[in-house]
Amino acid sequence: MPSYYHGKYGYHARKKKKRKFFVILLIIVLFIVIIPLTTTAYFAFRAFFNPNVWIKDGSPTSVYIPTNTSFDDLKTMLYSKGMIIHRRTFEWLSHFKDYDQHVKPGRYIVYPGMSNNELVRMLNAGEQTPVKVIINDIRTKEELAGHISKQIEADSVSLIQLMNAGEYIKQFGFTDQNILMMFIPNTYEFYWNTTASKFMERMNKEYSTFWNSERLAKLNQTGLSREEVTILASIIEKETNKNEEKPRIAGVYLNRLRKGWLLQADPTVVYAVGDFSIQRILYSHKEIDSPYNTYKIAGLPPGLICLPSIASIDAVLNFEKHNYFYFCARDDFSGYHDFSASYSQHLINAQRYQKALDRMDIRSR
């Protein structure tokens, strides 16, 4: 009996001990598995969703990523500005989403407090914010190329090369002498990483859109070509900034052209001289030998003297019909003009204005 009970109780004791061992082993295994899993889950959660973008002044900022930027270059750019709080999580998520192998160029608006997931998703999807490209008050191709290159990634050299490439320009219906007229002054939206060729293609589409059927119908009424209308509009652009006066000034020049008179447009003389600070045209200026000097050369000049605004182009297309052949700036310097049909009246207006210039001690500049 004693040995039997000893064996029975010994069996239960061993079984209990084994059960305890397995419980302890299970707890150890769970700790080994769960703790790393929990740590990984926490790290992943933080990498995905915790705010990880810091911007000094707390305002959204533009990040420009040039074409062919590597992930290392991008990290240097962001880290140098202190924009990424936890670099390790940003790099881990970028690798997880394969963004580190496919950096996309462009302009991106980054907001303070963005998570890695929000930032990497935007960059990885190439969700750019367009830039507003403003074209106005341009006189030469070089000036236009420099102006555009400050607003998109395409550099001025590549832009001017295309503007001077005769065979390339021919596809748009222009030459390297009149290509400027293809650019209609306005505000356009472009992606920052637009190439020079894509910029040219877009502007040609805008030009075609601008010259719609309504404007083409009015063009026929002027008796001028599109190029001639644009050249005349460029003169009017520099004559006045008063849009309400522009159709009347257009009428004056069209009257002169139809009569075969010299245009005698002061802005063309300024262009010929090349000194755009001139405030008073002198007789010496009018004697300059240039195809742009309309005091000596009949008809329109050979090209634009600036990019005319839409208002100036439309002023020519909607020119005012009248019998004026002369106009002169008013002596109150309001920017408006006095118009006259006779030369005698024009002389009176001109003398009044010249005296006002003398009183203001305004010389040639």
Short mmCIF file of C-alpha atoms in Angstrom, two decimals:
data_model
loop_
_atom_site.label_atom_id
_atom_site.label_comp_id
_atom_site.label_asym_id
_atom_site.label_seq_id
_atom_site.Cartn_x
_atom_site.Cartn_y
_atom_site.Cartn_z
CA MET A 1 0.00 0.00 0.00
CA PRO A 2 2.59 2.62 0.89
CA SER A 3 4.49 2.02 -2.34
CA TYR A 4 1.25 2.22 -4.36
CA TYR A 5 0.21 5.52 -2.88
CA HIS A 6 3.70 6.81 -3.18
CA GLY A 7 3.64 5.99 -6.86
CA LYS A 8 0.21 7.50 -7.36
CA TYR A 9 1.05 10.71 -5.63
CA GLY A 10 4.45 10.84 -7.28
CA TYR A 11 2.80 10.60 -10.71
CA HIS A 12 0.52 13.58 -9.98
CA ALA A 13 3.41 15.60 -8.64
CA ARG A 14 5.45 14.96 -11.77
CA LYS A 15 2.48 15.86 -13.98
CA LYS A 16 1.91 19.10 -12.09
CA LYS A 17 5.56 19.96 -12.30
CA LYS A 18 5.58 19.33 -16.06
CA ARG A 19 2.49 21.49 -16.52
CA LYS A 20 4.15 24.30 -14.61
CA PHE A 21 7.24 23.99 -16.79
CA PHE A 22 5.18 24.30 -19.97
CA VAL A 23 3.35 27.36 -18.62
CA ILE A 24 6.64 29.02 -17.80
CA LEU A 25 8.01 28.05 -21.22
CA LEU A 26 4.92 29.43 -22.92
CA ILE A 27 5.23 32.70 -21.04
CA ILE A 28 8.88 32.95 -22.02
CA VAL A 29 8.08 32.22 -25.68
CA LEU A 30 5.27 34.77 -25.62
CA PHE A 31 7.61 37.35 -24.18
CA ILE A 32 10.20 36.54 -26.82
CA VAL A 33 7.62 36.85 -29.62
CA ILE A 34 5.20 39.47 -28.35
CA ILE A 35 7.67 42.05 -27.13
CA PRO A 36 9.48 42.33 -30.48
CA LEU A 37 6.13 42.28 -32.29
CA THR A 38 4.83 45.01 -30.02
CA THR A 39 8.00 47.00 -30.47
CA THR A 40 7.85 46.56 -34.23
CA ALA A 41 4.17 47.51 -34.28
CA TYR A 42 4.88 50.61 -32.24
CA PHE A 43 7.80 51.55 -34.48
CA ALA A 44 5.68 50.98 -37.60
CA PHE A 45 2.78 53.01 -36.17
CA ARG A 46 5.12 55.85 -35.32
CA ALA A 47 6.83 55.61 -38.70
CA PHE A 48 3.48 55.78 -40.49
CA PHE A 49 1.28 58.10 -38.49
CA ASN A 50 3.17 60.23 -35.95
CA PRO A 51 3.84 63.86 -36.93
CA ASN A 52 7.36 63.98 -38.30
CA VAL A 53 7.68 67.26 -40.21
CA TRP A 54 8.91 70.42 -38.55
CA ILE A 55 9.05 73.83 -40.21
CA LYS A 56 10.73 76.74 -38.48
CA ASP A 57 8.02 79.38 -38.84
CA GLY A 58 5.16 76.90 -38.69
CA SER A 59 3.95 77.74 -42.19
CA PRO A 60 3.66 75.50 -45.25
CA THR A 61 6.79 75.63 -47.39
CA SER A 62 7.75 74.68 -50.94
CA VAL A 63 10.23 71.89 -51.50
CA TYR A 64 11.81 71.86 -54.97
CA ILE A 65 13.20 68.51 -56.07
CA PRO A 66 15.33 68.87 -59.22
CA THR A 67 15.28 66.26 -61.97
CA ASN A 68 17.63 63.29 -61.33
CA THR A 69 17.75 63.95 -57.59
CA SER A 70 18.81 60.83 -55.64
CA PHE A 71 17.29 59.82 -52.33
CA ASP A 72 20.55 60.73 -50.60
CA ASP A 73 20.37 64.19 -52.19
CA LEU A 74 16.78 64.56 -51.03
CA LYS A 75 17.68 63.54 -47.48
CA THR A 76 20.49 66.08 -47.43
CA MET A 77 18.08 68.76 -48.64
CA LEU A 78 15.40 67.98 -46.04
CA TYR A 79 17.79 67.32 -43.16
CA SER A 80 19.78 70.50 -43.75
CA LYS A 81 16.58 72.46 -43.16
CA GLY A 82 15.75 70.42 -40.06
CA MET A 83 12.41 69.43 -41.58
CA ILE A 84 12.46 65.74 -40.58
CA ILE A 85 12.18 65.08 -36.85
CA HIS A 86 12.90 61.32 -36.78
CA ARG A 87 15.14 60.54 -39.73
CA ARG A 88 15.23 56.78 -39.13
CA THR A 89 11.47 56.38 -39.45
CA PHE A 90 11.37 58.55 -42.59
CA GLU A 91 14.09 56.48 -44.23
CA TRP A 92 12.49 53.19 -43.15
CA LEU A 93 9.09 54.11 -44.59
CA SER A 94 10.64 55.49 -47.77
CA HIS A 95 12.40 52.15 -48.25
CA PHE A 96 9.26 50.21 -47.32
CA LYS A 97 7.29 52.08 -49.99
CA ASP A 98 10.17 51.85 -52.49
CA TYR A 99 10.29 55.65 -52.72
CA ASP A 100 14.04 55.69 -52.11
CA GLN A 101 14.43 54.10 -55.54
CA HIS A 102 12.01 56.38 -57.39
CA VAL A 103 12.44 60.01 -56.33
CA LYS A 104 10.16 62.20 -58.47
CA PRO A 105 11.13 65.78 -59.33
CA GLY A 106 8.85 68.77 -58.86
CA ARG A 107 7.56 71.37 -56.44
CA TYR A 108 5.77 70.04 -53.37
CA ILE A 109 4.04 71.94 -50.58
CA VAL A 110 5.07 70.48 -47.23
CA TYR A 111 3.03 71.23 -44.12
CA PRO A 112 4.25 71.26 -40.52
CA GLY A 113 3.01 68.24 -38.57
CA MET A 114 2.76 65.97 -41.60
CA SER A 115 3.34 62.30 -40.87
CA ASN A 116 5.86 60.23 -42.77
CA ASN A 117 2.99 58.45 -44.45
CA GLU A 118 1.47 61.71 -45.68
CA LEU A 119 4.82 63.08 -46.83
CA VAL A 120 6.11 59.93 -48.54
CA ARG A 121 2.74 59.22 -50.15
CA MET A 122 2.66 62.73 -51.65
CA LEU A 123 6.25 62.55 -52.88
CA ASN A 124 5.90 59.00 -54.15
CA ALA A 125 2.73 59.84 -56.07
CA GLY A 126 4.36 62.92 -57.59
CA GLU A 127 1.51 65.11 -56.34
CA GLN A 128 3.08 68.44 -57.22
CA THR A 129 1.65 71.87 -56.58
CA PRO A 130 1.87 73.91 -59.80
CA VAL A 131 3.70 77.22 -59.93
CA LYS A 132 2.13 80.35 -61.37
CA VAL A 133 4.22 81.55 -64.29
CA ILE A 134 3.68 85.23 -65.03
CA ILE A 135 4.60 86.61 -68.45
CA ASN A 136 4.50 90.39 -68.87
CA ASP A 137 6.62 93.46 -69.61
CA ILE A 138 9.19 91.58 -71.70
CA ARG A 139 11.21 93.19 -74.51
CA THR A 140 13.63 90.53 -75.79
CA LYS A 141 14.00 86.75 -76.10
CA GLU A 142 16.92 86.85 -73.68
CA GLU A 143 14.83 88.70 -71.12
CA LEU A 144 11.98 86.22 -71.55
CA ALA A 145 14.26 83.19 -71.16
CA GLY A 146 15.79 84.63 -68.00
CA HIS A 147 12.38 85.52 -66.60
CA ILE A 148 10.91 82.05 -67.22
CA SER A 149 13.95 80.21 -65.86
CA LYS A 150 13.35 81.88 -62.49
CA GLN A 151 9.89 80.33 -62.33
CA ILE A 152 10.38 76.76 -63.66
CA GLU A 153 13.25 74.27 -63.69
CA ALA A 154 14.18 74.81 -67.35
CA ASP A 155 17.27 77.02 -67.51
CA SER A 156 17.59 80.17 -69.61
CA VAL A 157 20.21 78.63 -71.90
CA SER A 158 17.95 75.76 -72.99
CA LEU A 159 15.04 78.17 -73.47
CA ILE A 160 16.96 80.68 -75.60
CA GLN A 161 18.47 77.87 -77.66
CA LEU A 162 14.99 76.68 -78.62
CA MET A 163 13.81 80.24 -79.35
CA ASN A 164 16.74 80.62 -81.75
CA ALA A 165 16.42 77.17 -83.35
CA GLY A 166 14.86 77.95 -86.71
CA GLU A 167 13.98 74.37 -87.68
CA TYR A 168 12.46 73.67 -84.27
CA ILE A 169 10.41 76.88 -84.27
CA LYS A 170 9.11 76.22 -87.77
CA GLN A 171 6.75 73.53 -86.42
CA PHE A 172 4.89 76.28 -84.55
CA GLY A 173 4.63 78.51 -87.62
CA PHE A 174 7.22 81.08 -86.49
CA THR A 175 10.79 82.10 -87.18
CA ASP A 176 13.55 83.01 -84.77
CA GLN A 177 12.79 86.64 -85.69
CA ASN A 178 9.12 86.65 -84.67
CA ILE A 179 8.94 83.85 -82.09
CA LEU A 180 8.29 86.38 -79.30
CA MET A 181 4.76 86.97 -80.56
CA MET A 182 3.87 83.37 -79.67
CA PHE A 183 4.01 84.26 -75.97
CA ILE A 184 0.74 85.86 -74.84
CA PRO A 185 1.25 87.76 -71.56
CA ASN A 186 -0.83 86.17 -68.85
CA THR A 187 -0.56 84.05 -65.72
CA TYR A 188 -0.20 80.33 -66.40
CA GLU A 189 0.06 77.25 -64.21
CA PHE A 190 3.00 74.94 -64.86
CA TYR A 191 4.60 72.08 -63.03
CA TRP A 192 7.93 73.36 -61.78
CA ASN A 193 9.93 70.59 -63.49
CA THR A 194 8.61 71.54 -66.94
CA THR A 195 11.29 71.22 -69.61
CA ALA A 196 12.12 73.94 -72.14
CA SER A 197 10.48 71.99 -74.98
CA LYS A 198 7.32 71.31 -72.97
CA PHE A 199 7.15 74.99 -72.10
CA MET A 200 7.34 75.94 -75.76
CA GLU A 201 4.66 73.42 -76.71
CA ARG A 202 2.33 74.71 -74.01
CA MET A 203 2.78 78.33 -75.06
CA ASN A 204 2.02 77.41 -78.66
CA LYS A 205 -1.26 75.84 -77.51
CA GLU A 206 -2.06 78.97 -75.50
CA TYR A 207 -1.34 81.09 -78.59
CA SER A 208 -3.72 78.98 -80.69
CA THR A 209 -6.39 79.21 -78.01
CA PHE A 210 -5.99 82.99 -77.79
CA TRP A 211 -6.50 83.47 -81.52
CA ASN A 212 -10.03 82.10 -81.51
CA SER A 213 -12.60 82.52 -84.26
CA GLU A 214 -13.86 85.80 -82.80
CA ARG A 215 -10.43 87.43 -82.79
CA LEU A 216 -9.63 86.07 -86.25
CA ALA A 217 -12.85 87.62 -87.59
CA LYS A 218 -11.85 91.00 -86.13
CA LEU A 219 -8.36 90.54 -87.52
CA ASN A 220 -9.75 90.53 -91.04
CA GLN A 221 -11.39 93.90 -90.41
CA THR A 222 -8.07 95.54 -89.55
CA GLY A 223 -6.45 94.60 -92.84
CA LEU A 224 -3.38 93.46 -90.91
CA SER A 225 -1.81 90.08 -90.31
CA ARG A 226 -1.56 88.56 -86.84
CA GLU A 227 2.10 89.54 -86.71
CA GLU A 228 1.33 93.11 -87.75
CA VAL A 229 -1.45 93.40 -85.17
CA THR A 230 0.92 92.17 -82.47
CA ILE A 231 3.69 94.57 -83.53
CA LEU A 232 1.27 97.50 -83.47
CA ALA A 233 -0.07 96.32 -80.10
CA SER A 234 3.49 96.31 -78.73
CA ILE A 235 3.82 100.00 -79.66
CA ILE A 236 0.50 100.83 -78.00
CA GLU A 237 1.59 98.88 -74.92
CA LYS A 238 4.44 101.35 -74.44
CA GLU A 239 2.37 104.40 -75.35
CA THR A 240 -0.08 104.12 -72.46
CA ASN A 241 -1.18 102.03 -69.51
CA LYS A 242 -4.72 103.38 -69.81
CA ASN A 243 -6.61 100.49 -71.36
CA GLU A 244 -9.62 102.67 -72.14
CA GLU A 245 -7.46 104.84 -74.41
CA LYS A 246 -5.79 102.04 -76.32
CA PRO A 247 -8.49 101.50 -79.02
CA ARG A 248 -8.35 105.23 -79.84
CA ILE A 249 -4.55 105.20 -80.12
CA ALA A 250 -4.84 102.08 -82.30
CA GLY A 251 -7.21 104.05 -84.53
CA VAL A 252 -4.66 106.86 -84.89
CA TYR A 253 -1.92 104.49 -86.03
CA LEU A 254 -4.23 102.64 -88.40
CA ASN A 255 -5.27 105.97 -89.93
CA ARG A 256 -1.60 106.80 -90.46
CA LEU A 257 -0.81 103.40 -91.96
CA ARG A 258 -3.72 103.68 -94.41
CA LYS A 259 -2.57 107.13 -95.48
CA GLY A 260 1.00 105.94 -95.89
CA TRP A 261 2.25 108.33 -93.21
CA LEU A 262 5.19 107.71 -90.90
CA LEU A 263 3.98 106.32 -87.58
CA GLN A 264 6.40 108.57 -85.63
CA ALA A 265 5.94 106.45 -82.52
CA ASP A 266 8.21 107.48 -79.65
CA PRO A 267 8.34 103.97 -78.10
CA THR A 268 9.96 102.60 -81.25
CA VAL A 269 12.67 105.25 -80.98
CA VAL A 270 13.35 104.28 -77.37
CA TYR A 271 13.66 100.67 -78.49
CA ALA A 272 16.00 101.67 -81.31
CA VAL A 273 18.22 103.67 -78.95
CA GLY A 274 18.18 100.81 -76.43
CA ASP A 275 17.99 103.08 -73.39
CA PHE A 276 14.68 102.27 -71.72
CA SER A 277 15.14 104.93 -69.05
CA ILE A 278 14.54 107.74 -71.57
CA GLN A 279 11.70 110.01 -70.43
CA ARG A 280 11.92 112.64 -73.15
CA ILE A 281 12.53 112.02 -76.83
CA LEU A 282 15.03 114.48 -78.32
CA TYR A 283 15.66 115.31 -81.96
CA SER A 284 18.96 113.46 -81.74
CA HIS A 285 17.07 110.29 -80.82
CA LYS A 286 14.82 110.65 -83.84
CA GLU A 287 17.85 110.70 -86.13
CA ILE A 288 19.13 107.26 -85.12
CA ASP A 289 19.60 104.87 -88.03
CA SER A 290 17.48 101.83 -87.19
CA PRO A 291 14.64 99.86 -88.82
CA TYR A 292 12.79 100.48 -85.54
CA ASN A 293 12.94 104.26 -85.89
CA THR A 294 9.46 105.03 -87.20
CA TYR A 295 10.38 108.72 -87.56
CA LYS A 296 12.54 107.69 -90.52
CA ILE A 297 11.22 104.28 -91.67
CA ALA A 298 7.70 104.00 -93.10
CA GLY A 299 5.25 101.38 -91.91
CA LEU A 300 5.51 99.09 -88.93
CA PRO A 301 8.88 98.14 -87.46
CA PRO A 302 10.18 94.64 -88.35
CA GLY A 303 9.35 93.14 -84.97
CA LEU A 304 7.90 93.58 -81.50
CA ILE A 305 9.30 96.22 -79.20
CA CYS A 306 7.82 94.32 -76.24
CA LEU A 307 5.30 91.60 -75.47
CA PRO A 308 1.95 93.40 -75.74
CA SER A 309 -0.73 92.70 -73.17
CA ILE A 310 -4.01 91.09 -74.15
CA ALA A 311 -5.63 94.51 -73.65
CA SER A 312 -3.30 96.06 -76.23
CA ILE A 313 -3.85 93.29 -78.78
CA ASP A 314 -7.61 93.53 -78.33
CA ALA A 315 -7.36 97.32 -78.65
CA VAL A 316 -5.99 96.91 -82.18
CA LEU A 317 -8.65 94.32 -83.04
CA ASN A 318 -11.32 96.65 -81.65
CA PHE A 319 -9.76 99.88 -82.86
CA GLU A 320 -11.81 103.05 -82.64
CA LYS A 321 -12.90 104.52 -85.95
CA HIS A 322 -12.30 108.29 -85.99
CA ASN A 323 -10.49 111.02 -87.92
CA TYR A 324 -7.62 111.58 -85.48
CA PHE A 325 -4.08 111.47 -86.86
CA TYR A 326 -2.23 112.87 -83.85
CA PHE A 327 -2.08 112.43 -80.11
CA CYS A 328 0.08 113.87 -77.37
CA ALA A 329 0.45 113.21 -73.66
CA ARG A 330 -1.46 115.65 -71.47
CA ASP A 331 0.51 118.24 -69.53
CA ASP A 332 -1.00 117.10 -66.22
CA PHE A 333 1.03 113.86 -66.42
CA SER A 334 -2.14 111.86 -65.78
CA GLY A 335 -1.11 109.32 -68.39
CA TYR A 336 -3.96 110.32 -70.68
CA HIS A 337 -3.61 111.92 -74.12
CA ASP A 338 -5.09 114.73 -76.18
CA PHE A 339 -6.12 113.69 -79.70
CA SER A 340 -6.38 115.89 -82.75
CA ALA A 341 -7.27 115.66 -86.42
CA SER A 342 -5.18 118.65 -87.53
CA TYR A 343 -1.46 119.22 -87.27
CA SER A 344 -2.00 122.79 -86.04
CA GLN A 345 -3.97 121.57 -83.05
CA HIS A 346 -1.39 118.88 -82.42
CA LEU A 347 1.35 121.51 -82.27
CA ILE A 348 -0.59 123.40 -79.61
CA ASN A 349 -0.98 120.20 -77.56
CA ALA A 350 2.67 119.25 -78.05
CA GLN A 351 3.97 122.70 -77.03
CA ARG A 352 1.85 122.58 -73.90
CA TYR A 353 3.33 119.21 -72.99
CA GLN A 354 6.90 120.30 -73.76
CA LYS A 355 6.50 123.28 -71.42
CA ALA A 356 5.28 120.93 -68.69
CA LEU A 357 8.40 118.81 -69.17
CA ASP A 358 10.53 121.95 -68.88
CA ARG A 359 8.79 122.96 -65.66
CA MET A 360 9.48 119.50 -64.23
CA ASP A 361 13.08 119.75 -65.48
CA ILE A 362 12.66 116.43 -67.31
CA ARG A 363 15.43 116.01 -69.85
CA SER A 364 16.14 112.92 -71.90
CA ARG A 365 16.19 110.76 -68.78
#
